[in-house]
Short mmCIF file of C-alpha atoms and ligand atoms in Angstrom, two decimals:
data_model
loop_
_atom_site.label_atom_id
_atom_site.label_comp_id
_atom_site.label_asym_id
_atom_site.label_seq_id
_atom_site.Cartn_x
_atom_site.Cartn_y
_atom_site.Cartn_z
CA MET T 1 44.11 98.65 -24.79
CA LYS T 2 42.18 96.70 -27.42
CA THR T 3 39.34 98.36 -29.27
CA ASN T 4 36.25 96.69 -30.69
CA ASN T 5 36.81 96.03 -34.35
CA VAL T 6 33.55 96.93 -36.16
CA ASP T 7 32.53 94.51 -38.92
CA PRO T 8 32.34 96.59 -42.16
CA SER T 9 29.23 94.63 -43.19
CA ALA T 10 27.29 96.09 -40.26
CA GLY T 11 25.40 98.13 -42.83
CA ALA T 12 22.87 100.89 -42.45
CA TRP T 13 21.01 99.26 -39.54
CA ILE T 14 23.72 100.20 -37.10
CA GLU T 15 23.20 103.88 -38.01
CA THR T 16 19.51 103.82 -37.11
CA ILE T 17 20.14 102.78 -33.51
CA ASP T 18 20.48 105.39 -30.79
CA LYS T 19 23.78 104.37 -29.16
CA SER T 20 22.96 106.36 -26.03
CA ARG T 21 19.88 104.24 -25.31
CA LEU T 22 21.11 100.72 -25.83
CA PRO T 23 20.10 97.85 -23.57
CA GLU T 24 23.15 97.16 -21.43
CA HIS T 25 22.48 93.47 -21.14
CA VAL T 26 20.67 91.35 -23.75
CA ALA T 27 19.75 87.73 -23.07
CA ILE T 28 18.71 85.27 -25.77
CA ILE T 29 16.82 81.98 -25.72
CA MET T 30 18.32 80.51 -28.88
CA ASP T 31 15.43 78.27 -29.92
CA GLY T 32 14.56 76.41 -33.10
CA ASN T 33 17.79 74.69 -34.12
CA GLY T 34 16.07 71.31 -34.38
CA ARG T 35 13.05 72.58 -36.30
CA TRP T 36 15.25 74.58 -38.66
CA ALA T 37 17.16 71.39 -39.51
CA GLN T 38 14.08 69.17 -39.73
CA SER T 39 12.31 71.64 -42.02
CA GLN T 40 15.10 70.96 -44.50
CA GLY T 41 15.16 67.22 -43.95
CA LEU T 42 18.45 67.45 -42.04
CA PRO T 43 19.42 65.88 -38.72
CA ARG T 44 18.98 68.05 -35.61
CA ILE T 45 22.71 68.28 -34.99
CA ILE T 46 23.10 70.20 -38.26
CA GLY T 47 20.69 72.72 -36.76
CA HIS T 48 22.95 73.10 -33.72
CA GLN T 49 25.94 73.47 -36.02
CA ALA T 50 24.15 76.26 -37.88
CA GLY T 51 23.16 77.68 -34.48
CA ILE T 52 26.83 78.17 -33.67
CA LYS T 53 27.18 80.33 -36.78
CA SER T 54 24.40 82.54 -35.41
CA VAL T 55 26.19 82.69 -32.06
CA LYS T 56 29.24 84.06 -33.85
CA LYS T 57 27.19 86.55 -35.90
CA ILE T 58 25.22 87.89 -32.96
CA THR T 59 28.25 88.13 -30.69
CA ARG T 60 29.93 90.28 -33.32
CA ALA T 61 26.79 92.36 -33.86
CA ALA T 62 26.36 92.98 -30.12
CA ASN T 63 30.01 93.88 -29.69
CA ASP T 64 30.04 96.17 -32.74
CA ILE T 65 27.19 98.26 -31.44
CA GLY T 66 28.45 98.47 -27.87
CA ILE T 67 26.23 96.14 -25.84
CA LYS T 68 27.92 95.44 -22.48
CA ALA T 69 26.70 91.89 -21.87
CA LEU T 70 25.11 89.16 -23.98
CA THR T 71 23.81 86.09 -22.18
CA LEU T 72 23.03 83.05 -24.35
CA TYR T 73 20.97 80.08 -23.12
CA ALA T 74 22.98 77.21 -24.62
CA PHE T 75 22.10 74.23 -22.42
CA SER T 76 19.52 74.02 -19.65
CA THR T 77 19.45 71.72 -16.62
CA GLU T 78 16.47 70.06 -18.36
CA ASN T 79 18.33 69.46 -21.63
CA TRP T 80 19.97 66.32 -20.14
CA SER T 81 16.70 64.55 -20.98
CA ARG T 82 17.52 64.78 -24.71
CA PRO T 83 18.90 61.72 -26.54
CA GLU T 84 22.49 60.99 -25.54
CA THR T 85 23.71 61.44 -29.11
CA GLU T 86 22.31 64.98 -29.22
CA ILE T 87 23.88 65.85 -25.85
CA THR T 88 27.27 64.50 -26.93
CA GLY T 89 26.91 66.34 -30.24
CA LEU T 90 26.18 69.62 -28.44
CA MET T 91 29.13 69.20 -26.05
CA THR T 92 31.44 68.41 -28.98
CA LEU T 93 30.23 71.47 -30.88
CA LEU T 94 30.77 73.62 -27.80
CA CYS T 95 34.36 72.40 -27.41
CA LYS T 96 35.01 72.99 -31.11
CA PHE T 97 33.54 76.48 -30.85
CA LEU T 98 35.79 77.30 -27.91
CA LYS T 99 38.93 75.91 -29.52
CA ILE T 100 38.37 77.61 -32.87
CA GLU T 101 36.79 80.86 -31.78
CA VAL T 102 38.80 81.90 -28.74
CA GLU T 103 41.35 83.78 -30.84
CA SER T 104 38.61 85.57 -32.75
CA LEU T 105 36.89 86.51 -29.47
CA ASN T 106 40.21 87.86 -28.29
CA LYS T 107 40.68 89.92 -31.45
CA GLN T 108 37.19 91.33 -30.96
CA ASN T 109 38.03 92.19 -27.32
CA VAL T 110 35.19 89.94 -26.10
CA GLN T 111 35.33 88.51 -22.60
CA LEU T 112 33.92 85.01 -22.27
CA ARG T 113 32.08 83.93 -19.13
CA VAL T 114 29.84 81.01 -18.23
CA MET T 115 27.10 80.46 -15.70
CA GLY T 116 25.32 77.33 -14.53
CA ARG T 117 26.34 74.12 -12.80
CA ILE T 118 29.59 73.90 -14.73
CA HIS T 119 31.08 71.25 -12.40
CA GLN T 120 28.50 68.75 -13.74
CA LEU T 121 29.62 69.15 -17.38
CA PRO T 122 32.01 66.64 -19.01
CA GLU T 123 35.58 67.28 -17.84
CA LEU T 124 36.83 68.09 -21.31
CA VAL T 125 34.19 70.80 -21.67
CA GLN T 126 35.12 72.22 -18.26
CA LYS T 127 38.77 72.29 -19.32
CA GLU T 128 38.08 74.08 -22.61
CA LEU T 129 35.82 76.57 -20.87
CA ALA T 130 38.44 77.36 -18.23
CA LEU T 131 41.10 77.87 -20.91
CA SER T 132 38.95 80.19 -23.03
CA ILE T 133 37.77 82.15 -20.00
CA GLU T 134 41.36 82.65 -18.90
CA LYS T 135 42.49 83.69 -22.38
CA THR T 136 39.79 86.36 -22.70
CA ALA T 137 39.67 87.49 -19.07
CA MET T 138 41.43 90.82 -19.66
CA ASN T 139 39.21 91.87 -22.58
CA SER T 140 37.11 94.96 -22.01
CA GLY T 141 34.53 94.73 -24.81
CA LEU T 142 31.35 92.69 -24.78
CA ILE T 143 30.89 90.13 -22.00
CA LEU T 144 29.69 86.96 -23.72
CA ASN T 145 28.02 84.98 -20.93
CA ILE T 146 27.05 81.43 -21.89
CA ALA T 147 24.43 79.69 -19.76
CA LEU T 148 25.34 76.00 -19.58
CA ASN T 149 23.63 73.41 -17.43
CA TYR T 150 21.75 76.46 -16.21
CA SER T 151 18.19 77.08 -15.12
CA GLY T 152 16.70 80.03 -13.28
CA ARG T 153 15.31 77.85 -10.50
CA ALA T 154 18.60 75.97 -10.03
CA ASP T 155 20.45 79.28 -9.87
CA ILE T 156 18.07 80.59 -7.21
CA ILE T 157 18.48 77.39 -5.19
CA ASP T 158 22.29 77.64 -5.49
CA ALA T 159 22.10 81.27 -4.37
CA VAL T 160 19.97 80.33 -1.36
CA SER T 161 22.44 77.61 -0.50
CA ARG T 162 25.44 80.02 -0.64
CA LEU T 163 23.48 82.54 1.41
CA ALA T 164 22.68 79.89 4.04
CA VAL T 165 26.39 79.05 4.31
CA ASP T 166 27.18 82.72 4.92
CA ILE T 167 24.42 83.02 7.52
CA HIS T 168 25.75 79.93 9.25
CA ALA T 169 29.27 81.42 9.20
CA GLY T 170 27.93 84.64 10.73
CA LYS T 171 28.89 86.72 7.67
CA ILE T 172 25.34 87.98 7.29
CA GLN T 173 22.28 88.10 9.55
CA ALA T 174 18.85 86.91 8.36
CA ASN T 175 17.35 90.35 9.00
CA GLU T 176 19.92 91.93 6.66
CA ILE T 177 18.62 90.07 3.61
CA ASN T 178 16.96 92.23 1.00
CA GLU T 179 16.67 92.11 -2.82
CA ALA T 180 20.08 93.67 -3.42
CA VAL T 181 21.75 91.28 -0.98
CA PHE T 182 20.05 88.24 -2.52
CA GLN T 183 20.92 89.36 -6.04
CA GLY T 184 24.55 89.36 -4.97
CA TYR T 185 24.37 85.57 -4.61
CA LEU T 186 23.07 84.89 -8.13
CA SER T 187 25.32 83.95 -11.08
CA THR T 188 24.48 87.26 -12.75
CA SER T 189 25.44 89.35 -9.72
CA ASP T 190 28.25 91.22 -11.44
CA LEU T 191 26.42 91.82 -14.72
CA PRO T 192 24.14 94.75 -15.56
CA GLU T 193 20.37 94.26 -15.27
CA VAL T 194 18.92 92.25 -18.17
CA ASP T 195 17.19 94.97 -20.21
CA LEU T 196 16.11 92.88 -23.18
CA LEU T 197 15.22 89.21 -23.59
CA ILE T 198 14.95 87.78 -27.10
CA ARG T 199 13.44 84.40 -27.89
CA THR T 200 13.59 82.96 -31.37
CA SER T 201 11.41 80.31 -33.06
CA GLY T 202 7.97 81.67 -32.18
CA GLU T 203 7.65 79.99 -28.78
CA MET T 204 6.27 82.24 -26.06
CA ARG T 205 7.68 80.96 -22.81
CA ILE T 206 10.53 81.64 -20.46
CA SER T 207 11.72 78.01 -20.17
CA ASN T 208 13.31 78.44 -16.73
CA PHE T 209 15.70 81.16 -17.89
CA LEU T 210 16.81 84.08 -15.68
CA LEU T 211 13.69 83.93 -13.50
CA TRP T 212 14.81 86.48 -10.92
CA GLU T 213 16.57 88.75 -13.38
CA ILE T 214 13.74 89.34 -15.85
CA ALA T 215 11.34 91.03 -13.40
CA TYR T 216 11.29 94.20 -15.55
CA THR T 217 13.00 92.98 -18.70
CA GLU T 218 11.55 93.92 -22.09
CA ILE T 219 10.74 90.86 -24.18
CA TRP T 220 11.10 90.57 -27.96
CA LEU T 221 9.85 87.47 -29.75
CA THR T 222 10.43 86.43 -33.33
CA PRO T 223 9.23 83.44 -35.36
CA VAL T 224 12.68 83.18 -36.94
CA TYR T 225 14.55 80.00 -36.00
CA TRP T 226 17.88 80.59 -34.28
CA PRO T 227 20.05 79.37 -37.21
CA ALA T 228 18.32 81.93 -39.45
CA PHE T 229 18.61 84.75 -36.90
CA ASN T 230 21.07 87.37 -38.12
CA ARG T 231 22.50 90.79 -37.42
CA GLU T 232 19.51 92.57 -38.99
CA HIS T 233 17.05 90.69 -36.74
CA PHE T 234 19.18 91.55 -33.72
CA TYR T 235 19.27 95.22 -34.61
CA GLN T 236 15.49 95.16 -35.25
CA ALA T 237 15.08 93.96 -31.67
CA LEU T 238 17.25 96.83 -30.41
CA ILE T 239 15.28 99.37 -32.46
CA ASP T 240 12.02 97.98 -31.08
CA TYR T 241 13.45 98.08 -27.54
CA GLN T 242 14.21 101.77 -28.01
CA LYS T 243 10.54 102.46 -28.75
CA ARG T 244 9.40 100.92 -25.47
CA LYS T 245 8.36 103.01 -22.46
CA ARG T 246 9.83 101.37 -19.38
CA ARG T 247 7.98 102.36 -16.24
CA PHE T 248 9.22 99.72 -13.79
CA GLY T 249 5.83 99.61 -12.07
CA GLY T 250 5.56 103.40 -11.86
CA THR T 251 3.71 105.85 -14.08
CA VAL T 252 6.66 107.71 -15.56
CA ALA T 253 8.66 106.26 -18.44
CA LEU T 254 12.35 106.07 -17.61
C1 LIG I 301 17.35 75.15 -28.88
O1 LIG I 301 16.95 74.57 -30.07
C2 LIG I 301 18.79 75.14 -28.81
C3 LIG I 301 19.53 74.47 -27.89
C4 LIG I 301 18.95 73.66 -26.81
C5 LIG I 301 21.00 74.50 -27.93
C6 LIG I 301 21.59 75.80 -28.30
C7 LIG I 301 22.98 75.57 -28.65
C8 LIG I 301 23.69 76.14 -29.64
C9 LIG I 301 23.20 77.21 -30.50
C10 LIG I 301 25.06 75.67 -29.91
C11 LIG I 301 26.06 75.80 -28.78
C12 LIG I 301 26.15 77.17 -28.23
C13 LIG I 301 27.26 77.91 -28.05
C14 LIG I 301 27.15 79.12 -27.21
C15 LIG I 301 28.56 77.63 -28.63
P1 LIG I 301 16.15 73.20 -30.03
O2 LIG I 301 17.12 72.09 -30.19
O3 LIG I 301 15.35 73.12 -28.77
O4 LIG I 301 15.26 73.36 -31.28
P2 LIG I 301 13.74 72.87 -31.45
O5 LIG I 301 12.92 73.57 -30.41
O6 LIG I 301 13.43 73.31 -32.82
O7 LIG I 301 13.76 71.38 -31.30
#
């Protein structure tokens, strides 16, 4: 069995985190690539390139500390409205990332997954994704779940559609539907609850991400642009999470 290989540069931060009270599933809206680049007079695509470096850093940081699942919002169903050159640039970067990083993910025992309307992505991207998912499928460390051509609303609609098919096929009756049953039809059905949502770049919105899943998620916002977001910022978010009192609508902190 592979073990997670802790980065020696993890530093003192990792020691200050209570490993018994970690969020099981952290989701991140990786925002600010464009502004990070523009603030330095660089083209937006350089920001996305730098954003990939942060993806690598934060995947390692999450795996090192023992987070079970990390969901990254990489491309939304609304992002198709961006200039074609930026979309092509993003897809090319994604393919490069998969090709170059799959071995490193494997060494780190990270299991890659994707969610979203993958069948609408360019064929080459679909092919690279399938290959990388297959190569890392047996890994038992962090689940790195990349949201691609994803939106919370689209995922709910797709879940409703799958549920309707099952009702039509007689596999489930309408009066048997409850929250747990419905959740089973979402893309995140086999992942732990999203305990912590991080958004970078100072924006304070959800942007159609994980709408069902974040009902009781703790939110941590930072003005730091995604390309500048590093291990220390990530661990700060975990430390802050551990100070929160989660009551889930009740009066007692759990
Ligand atoms: C938001 O910044 C970022 C995106 C829409 C793309 C995120 C993609 C990556 C980090 C690279 C690919 C990811 C993986 C998982 C390999 P923005 O462009 O909206 O920035 P802005 O708000 O400053 O314009």
